[in-house]
Coordinates of C-alpha atoms in Angstrom, one line a residue:
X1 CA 6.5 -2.6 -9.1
X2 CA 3.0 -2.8 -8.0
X3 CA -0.5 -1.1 -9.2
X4 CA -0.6 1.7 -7.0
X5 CA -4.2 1.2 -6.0
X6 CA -3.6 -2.3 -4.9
X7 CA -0.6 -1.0 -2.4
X8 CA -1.6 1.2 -0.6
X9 CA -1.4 1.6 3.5
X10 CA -5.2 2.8 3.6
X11 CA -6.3 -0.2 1.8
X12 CA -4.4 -2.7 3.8
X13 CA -5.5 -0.9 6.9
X14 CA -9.3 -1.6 6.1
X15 CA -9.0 -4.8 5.0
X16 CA -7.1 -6.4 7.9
X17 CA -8.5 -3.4 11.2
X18 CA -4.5 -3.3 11.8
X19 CA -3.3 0.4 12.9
X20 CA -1.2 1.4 10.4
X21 CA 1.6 1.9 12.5
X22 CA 1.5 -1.4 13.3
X23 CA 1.4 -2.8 9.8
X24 CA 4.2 -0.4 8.9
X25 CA 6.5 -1.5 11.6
X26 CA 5.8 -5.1 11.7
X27 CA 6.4 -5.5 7.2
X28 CA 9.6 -3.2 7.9
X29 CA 11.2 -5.0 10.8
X30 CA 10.8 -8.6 9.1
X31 CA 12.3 -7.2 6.3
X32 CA 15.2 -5.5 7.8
X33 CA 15.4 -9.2 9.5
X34 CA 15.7 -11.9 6.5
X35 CA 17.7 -8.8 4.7
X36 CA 20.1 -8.4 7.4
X37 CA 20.9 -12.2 7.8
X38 CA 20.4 -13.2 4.2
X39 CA 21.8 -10.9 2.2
X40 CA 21.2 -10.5 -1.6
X41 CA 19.6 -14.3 -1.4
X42 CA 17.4 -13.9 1.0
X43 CA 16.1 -10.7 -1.0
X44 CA 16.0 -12.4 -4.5
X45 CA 14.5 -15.9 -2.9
X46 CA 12.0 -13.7 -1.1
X47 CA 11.3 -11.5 -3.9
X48 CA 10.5 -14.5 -6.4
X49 CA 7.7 -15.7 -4.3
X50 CA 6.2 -12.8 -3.5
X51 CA 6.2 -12.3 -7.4
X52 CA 4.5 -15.2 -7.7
X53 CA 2.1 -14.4 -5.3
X54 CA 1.7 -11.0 -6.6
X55 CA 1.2 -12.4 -10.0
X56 CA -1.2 -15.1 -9.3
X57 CA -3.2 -13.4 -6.4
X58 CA -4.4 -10.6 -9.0
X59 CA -5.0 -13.1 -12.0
X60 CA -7.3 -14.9 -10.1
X61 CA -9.4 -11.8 -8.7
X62 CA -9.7 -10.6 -12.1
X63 CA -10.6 -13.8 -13.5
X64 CA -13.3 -14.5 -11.2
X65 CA -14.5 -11.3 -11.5
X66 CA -14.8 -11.8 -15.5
X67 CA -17.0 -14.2 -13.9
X68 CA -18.8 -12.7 -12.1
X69 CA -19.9 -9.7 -14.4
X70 CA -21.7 -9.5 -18.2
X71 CA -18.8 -7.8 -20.0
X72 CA -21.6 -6.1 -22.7
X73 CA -23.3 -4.2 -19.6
X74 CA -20.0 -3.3 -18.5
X75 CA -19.0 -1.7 -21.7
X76 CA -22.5 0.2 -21.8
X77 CA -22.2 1.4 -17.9
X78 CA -19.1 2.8 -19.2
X79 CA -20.4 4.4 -21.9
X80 CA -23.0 6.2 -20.3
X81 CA -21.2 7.4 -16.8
X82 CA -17.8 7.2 -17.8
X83 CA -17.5 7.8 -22.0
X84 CA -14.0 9.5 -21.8
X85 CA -12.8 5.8 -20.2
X86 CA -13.6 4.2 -24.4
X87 CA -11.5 6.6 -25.9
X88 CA -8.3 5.1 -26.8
X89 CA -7.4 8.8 -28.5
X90 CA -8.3 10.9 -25.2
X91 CA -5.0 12.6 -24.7
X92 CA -4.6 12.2 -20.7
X93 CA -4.6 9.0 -21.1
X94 CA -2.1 8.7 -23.8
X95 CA 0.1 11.3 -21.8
X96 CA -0.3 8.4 -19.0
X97 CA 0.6 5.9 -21.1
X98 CA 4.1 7.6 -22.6
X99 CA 5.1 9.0 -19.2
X100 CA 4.2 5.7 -17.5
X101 CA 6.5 3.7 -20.1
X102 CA 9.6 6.7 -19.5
X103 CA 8.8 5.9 -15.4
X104 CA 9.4 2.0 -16.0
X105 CA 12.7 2.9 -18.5
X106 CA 13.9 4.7 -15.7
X107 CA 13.3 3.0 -13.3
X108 CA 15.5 0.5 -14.5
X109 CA 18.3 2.3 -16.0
X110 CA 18.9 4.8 -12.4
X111 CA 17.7 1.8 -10.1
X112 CA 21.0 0.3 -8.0
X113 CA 18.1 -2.7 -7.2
X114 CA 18.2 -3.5 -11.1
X115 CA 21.8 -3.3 -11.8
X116 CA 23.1 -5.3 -8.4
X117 CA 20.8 -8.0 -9.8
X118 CA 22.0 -8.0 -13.3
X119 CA 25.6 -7.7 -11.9
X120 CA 24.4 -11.0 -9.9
X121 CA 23.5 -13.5 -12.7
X122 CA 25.4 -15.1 -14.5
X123 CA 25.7 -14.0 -18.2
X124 CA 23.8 -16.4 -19.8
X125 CA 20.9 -16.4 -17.7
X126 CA 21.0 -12.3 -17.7
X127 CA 19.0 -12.0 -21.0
X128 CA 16.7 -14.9 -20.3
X129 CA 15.6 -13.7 -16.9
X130 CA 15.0 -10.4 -17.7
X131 CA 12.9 -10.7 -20.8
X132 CA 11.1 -13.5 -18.7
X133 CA 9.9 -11.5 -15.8
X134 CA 9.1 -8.7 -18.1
X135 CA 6.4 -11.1 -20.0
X136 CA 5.5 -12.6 -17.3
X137 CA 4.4 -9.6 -15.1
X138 CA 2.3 -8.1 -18.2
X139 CA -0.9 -9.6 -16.9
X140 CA -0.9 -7.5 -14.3
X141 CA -1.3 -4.2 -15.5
X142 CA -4.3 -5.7 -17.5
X143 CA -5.9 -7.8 -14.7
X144 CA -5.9 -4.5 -12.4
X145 CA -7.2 -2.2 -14.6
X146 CA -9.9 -5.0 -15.9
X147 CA -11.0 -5.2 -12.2
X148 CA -11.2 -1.2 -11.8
X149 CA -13.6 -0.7 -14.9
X150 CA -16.0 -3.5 -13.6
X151 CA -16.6 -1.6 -10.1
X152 CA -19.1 0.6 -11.3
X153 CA -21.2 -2.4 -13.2
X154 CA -20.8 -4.2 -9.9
X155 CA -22.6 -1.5 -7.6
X156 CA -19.6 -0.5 -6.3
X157 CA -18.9 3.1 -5.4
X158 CA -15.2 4.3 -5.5
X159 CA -14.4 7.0 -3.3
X160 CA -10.7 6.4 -3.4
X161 CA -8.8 5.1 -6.2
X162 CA -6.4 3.3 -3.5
X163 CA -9.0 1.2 -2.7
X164 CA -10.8 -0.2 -5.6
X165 CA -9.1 -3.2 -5.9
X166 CA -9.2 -4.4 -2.3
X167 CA -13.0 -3.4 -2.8
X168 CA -13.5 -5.2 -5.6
X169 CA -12.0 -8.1 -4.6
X170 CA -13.7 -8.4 -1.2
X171 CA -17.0 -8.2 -3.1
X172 CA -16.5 -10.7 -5.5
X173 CA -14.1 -13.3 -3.2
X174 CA -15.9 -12.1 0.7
X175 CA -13.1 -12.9 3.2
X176 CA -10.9 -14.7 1.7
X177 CA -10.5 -12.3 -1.1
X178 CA -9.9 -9.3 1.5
X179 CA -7.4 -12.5 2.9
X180 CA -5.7 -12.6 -0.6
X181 CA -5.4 -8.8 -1.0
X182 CA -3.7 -8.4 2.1
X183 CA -1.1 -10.6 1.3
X184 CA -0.4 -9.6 -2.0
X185 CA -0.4 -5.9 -0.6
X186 CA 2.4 -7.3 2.2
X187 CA 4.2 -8.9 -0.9
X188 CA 3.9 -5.9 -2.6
X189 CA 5.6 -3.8 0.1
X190 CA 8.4 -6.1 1.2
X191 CA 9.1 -7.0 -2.2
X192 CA 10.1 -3.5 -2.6
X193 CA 11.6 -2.5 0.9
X194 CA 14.1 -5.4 0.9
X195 CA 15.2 -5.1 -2.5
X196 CA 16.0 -1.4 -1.5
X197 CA 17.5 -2.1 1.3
X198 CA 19.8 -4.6 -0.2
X199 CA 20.7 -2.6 -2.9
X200 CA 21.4 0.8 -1.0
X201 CA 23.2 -1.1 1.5
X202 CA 25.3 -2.9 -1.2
X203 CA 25.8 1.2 -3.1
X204 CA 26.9 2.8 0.0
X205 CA 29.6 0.3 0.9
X206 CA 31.4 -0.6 -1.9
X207 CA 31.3 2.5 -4.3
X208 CA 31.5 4.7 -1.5
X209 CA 32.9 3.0 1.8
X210 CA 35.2 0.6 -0.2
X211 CA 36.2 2.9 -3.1
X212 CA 36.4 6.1 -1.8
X213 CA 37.0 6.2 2.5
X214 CA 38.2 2.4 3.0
X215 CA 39.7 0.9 -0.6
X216 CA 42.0 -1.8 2.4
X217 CA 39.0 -2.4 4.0
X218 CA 38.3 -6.6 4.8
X219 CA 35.6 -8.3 4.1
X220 CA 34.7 -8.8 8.1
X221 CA 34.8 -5.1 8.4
X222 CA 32.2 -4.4 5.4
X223 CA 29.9 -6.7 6.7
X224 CA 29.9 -5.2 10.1
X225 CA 29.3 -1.9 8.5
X226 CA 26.8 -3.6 6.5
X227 CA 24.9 -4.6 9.1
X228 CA 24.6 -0.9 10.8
X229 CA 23.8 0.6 7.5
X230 CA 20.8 -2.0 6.9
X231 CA 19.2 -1.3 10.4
X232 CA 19.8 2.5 10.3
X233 CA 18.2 2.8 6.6
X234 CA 15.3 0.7 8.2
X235 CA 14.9 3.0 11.5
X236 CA 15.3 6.0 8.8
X237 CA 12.4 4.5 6.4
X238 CA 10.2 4.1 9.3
X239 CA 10.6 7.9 10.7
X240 CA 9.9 9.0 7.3
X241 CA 6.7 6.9 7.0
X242 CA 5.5 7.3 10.3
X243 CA 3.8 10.8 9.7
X244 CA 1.7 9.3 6.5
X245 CA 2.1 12.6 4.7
X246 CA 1.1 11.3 1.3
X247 CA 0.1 8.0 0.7
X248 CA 2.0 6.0 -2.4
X249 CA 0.0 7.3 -5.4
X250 CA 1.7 10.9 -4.7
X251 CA 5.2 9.0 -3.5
X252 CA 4.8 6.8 -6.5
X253 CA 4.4 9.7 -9.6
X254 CA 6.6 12.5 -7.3
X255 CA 9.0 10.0 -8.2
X256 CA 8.8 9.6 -12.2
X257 CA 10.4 13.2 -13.1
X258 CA 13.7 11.8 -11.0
X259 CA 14.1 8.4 -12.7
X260 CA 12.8 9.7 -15.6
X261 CA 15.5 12.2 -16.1
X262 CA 18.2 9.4 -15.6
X263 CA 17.5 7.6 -18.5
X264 CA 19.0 9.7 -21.5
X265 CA 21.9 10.8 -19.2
X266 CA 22.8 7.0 -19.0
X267 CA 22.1 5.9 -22.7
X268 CA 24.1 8.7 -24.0
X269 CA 27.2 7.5 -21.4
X270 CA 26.8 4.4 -23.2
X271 CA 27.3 5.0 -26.4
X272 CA 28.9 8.3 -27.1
X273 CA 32.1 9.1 -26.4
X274 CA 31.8 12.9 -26.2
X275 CA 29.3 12.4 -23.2
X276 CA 30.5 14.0 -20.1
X277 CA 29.7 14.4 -16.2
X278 CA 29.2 17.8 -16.4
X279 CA 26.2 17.2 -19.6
X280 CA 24.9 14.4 -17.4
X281 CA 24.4 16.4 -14.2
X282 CA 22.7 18.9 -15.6
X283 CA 20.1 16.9 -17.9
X284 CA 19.3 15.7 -14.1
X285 CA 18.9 18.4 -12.4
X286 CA 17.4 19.8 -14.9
X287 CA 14.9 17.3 -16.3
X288 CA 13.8 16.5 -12.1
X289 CA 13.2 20.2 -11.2
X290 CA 10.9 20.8 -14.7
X291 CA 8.9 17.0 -14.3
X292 CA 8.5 18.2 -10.7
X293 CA 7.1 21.6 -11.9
X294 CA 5.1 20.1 -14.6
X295 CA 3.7 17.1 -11.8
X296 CA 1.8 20.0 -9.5
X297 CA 1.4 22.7 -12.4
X298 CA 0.0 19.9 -14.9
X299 CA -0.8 16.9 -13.4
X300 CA 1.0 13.2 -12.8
X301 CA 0.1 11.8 -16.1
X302 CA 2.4 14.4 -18.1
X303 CA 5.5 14.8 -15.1
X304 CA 7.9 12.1 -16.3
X305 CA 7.1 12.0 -19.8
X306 CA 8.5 15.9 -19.5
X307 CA 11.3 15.3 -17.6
X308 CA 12.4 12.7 -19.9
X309 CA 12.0 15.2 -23.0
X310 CA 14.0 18.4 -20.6
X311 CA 16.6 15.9 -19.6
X312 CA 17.0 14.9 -23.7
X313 CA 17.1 18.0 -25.2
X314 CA 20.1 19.2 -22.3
X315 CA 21.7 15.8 -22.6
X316 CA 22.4 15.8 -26.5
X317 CA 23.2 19.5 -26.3
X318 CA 25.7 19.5 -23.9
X319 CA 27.0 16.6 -25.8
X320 CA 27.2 18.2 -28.9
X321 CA 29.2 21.2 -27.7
X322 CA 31.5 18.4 -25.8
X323 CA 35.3 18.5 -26.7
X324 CA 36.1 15.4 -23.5
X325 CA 36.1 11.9 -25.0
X326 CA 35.6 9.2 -22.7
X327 CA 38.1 6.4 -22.6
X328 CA 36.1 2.9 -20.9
X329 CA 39.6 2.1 -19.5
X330 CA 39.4 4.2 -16.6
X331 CA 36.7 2.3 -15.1
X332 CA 38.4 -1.2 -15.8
X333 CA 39.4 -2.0 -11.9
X334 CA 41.2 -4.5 -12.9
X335 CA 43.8 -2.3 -14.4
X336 CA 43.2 -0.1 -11.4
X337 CA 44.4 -2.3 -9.0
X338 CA 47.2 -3.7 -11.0
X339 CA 48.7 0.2 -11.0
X340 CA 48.2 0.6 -7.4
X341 CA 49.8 -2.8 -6.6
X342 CA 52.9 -2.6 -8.9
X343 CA 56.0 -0.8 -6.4
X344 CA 57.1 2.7 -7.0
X345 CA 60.7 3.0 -7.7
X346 CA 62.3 5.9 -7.2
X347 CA 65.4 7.0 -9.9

């Protein structure tokens, strides 16, 4: 969602002197809070201002650094300490820039956060929204990396890629820049935690509860059940983040081999009949364990770009060799439930 080294707890931690145990807790328990008693709204209100935040905070700081620095001594700083940076041929970085664009596909097609939203609209808003958001967040990739290249010309010395925007920004803007990173860092975060939260919630109870342990289940049942699922996912996120065993850079790219492996899988179900669970499991499993490999044996920039490839290659074999054809009728529930509700009569 975010440029990893705008959102990250070390940053946040040194911009604001709040114990990052503190920060952590306090972001997580408020949203647990407006997710718990606003559902689905509160997370979509909530998530189009902090997008709007997010969107104008980093604008901003990159256009006032533009002001701030002479973009030909940039170019020649860059050019004598950092060359490789100039190269739009240098192969990591166009390894980066393919396996970033399979983590983003995938993100989307695996996500539960995507398709609960999509499921959401209405269906003639669907296309609109979508390919709005999309052109609207494009600055950002552009304004962060602008602001990263112009540390160097700026006297700035990057220890920790996590940091340079928050550093950058606090030069150029004093305190109320390091005021404006740390909110778009918060908006950052909870724009992410309640969205999963919703959406995991949302998974867990109907295709799982509703479908598959409770199909009579009321309404005021699942949203009693809804509300213990929603708190125990949040107690659950905050043990896990309470050691700070990696920080989001590592969380971020360990995840690209695993969503990048979804995305073939699901295209293929799609569109070709002869697609089959058993093809589809093991282009994941696959695809994940090789990008995982490939993340610690090569490096992040190549992990889901690989995955993507492994999961491909497995995914149109196993299709291939397929005799199943899949018939869309099974998952029409209408027709489900009009089975299940017609009477048996016995002869």
């Amino acid at each position: 969602r975010f440029p990893c080294d705008w959102s990250s707890d070390v940053c946040s931690s040194d911009l604001s002197g709040i114990d990052y145990i503190y920060g952590m807790s306090v972001i997580l328990g408020v949203c647990v809070l407006y997710t718990l008693f606003g559902g689905l709204y509160a997370v979509i209100g909530t998530d189009f201002v902090q997008s709007l935040i997010i969107l104008i905070g980093i604008v901003v700081v990159g256009a006032v650094v533009l002001t701030k620095v002479d973009l030909p001594t940039v170019y020649t700083d860059l050019a004598t300490t950092q060359p490789a940076l100039l190269d739009v041929m240098m192969p990591v970085a166009l390894l980066a820039l393919f396996n970033n664009m399979f983590f983003g596909f995938g993100e989307i097609f695996h996500n539960n956060v995507w398709w609960s939203r999509a499921f959401a609209m209405r269906g003639d808003v669907s296309h609109k929204a979508f390919f709005l958001s999309g052109f609207l967040w494009f600055p950002i990739p552009v304004a962060a990396g602008f602001i990263a290249l112009c540390a160097g010309s700026m006297g700035i010395n990057i220890t920790d890629i996590d940091g340079a925007g928050p550093m950058v920004a606090s030069q150029v803007l004093g305190p109320i820049g390091a005021v404006v990173v740390f909110v778009v860092v918060f908006c950052s975060l909870a724009s992410s935690i309640d969205s999963l939260l919703a959406a995991t919630s949302d998974l867990i109870i109907q295709d799982v509860y509703h479908k598959m342990i409770a199909p009579s289940a009321g309404e005021a049942e699942l949203r009693k059940l809804g509300t213990f699922i929603i708190v125990g996912l949040g107690i659950l996120t905050w043990v896990i983040s309470l050691p700070r065993i990696a920080d989001l850079n590592m969380v971020l790219f360990l995840s690209g081999p695993l969503v990048a492996s979804a995305i073939f899988p699901v295209i293929c179900g799609l569109y070709w009949k002869k697609a089959n669970q058993t093809g589809a499991l093991i282009a994941l499993l696959t695809g994940s364990g090789v990008g995982l490999y490939t993340y610690f044996a090569i490096g992040w920039f190549a992990a889901s770009l690989i995955s993507a490839a492994i999961s491909l290659v497995v995914m149109l074999v196993s299709t291939a060799l397929s005799q199943s054809r899949f018939d869309w009728d099974e998952l029409d529930e209408s027709k489900l439930e009009k089975v299940t509700a017609e009477p048996i009569h016995k002869s």
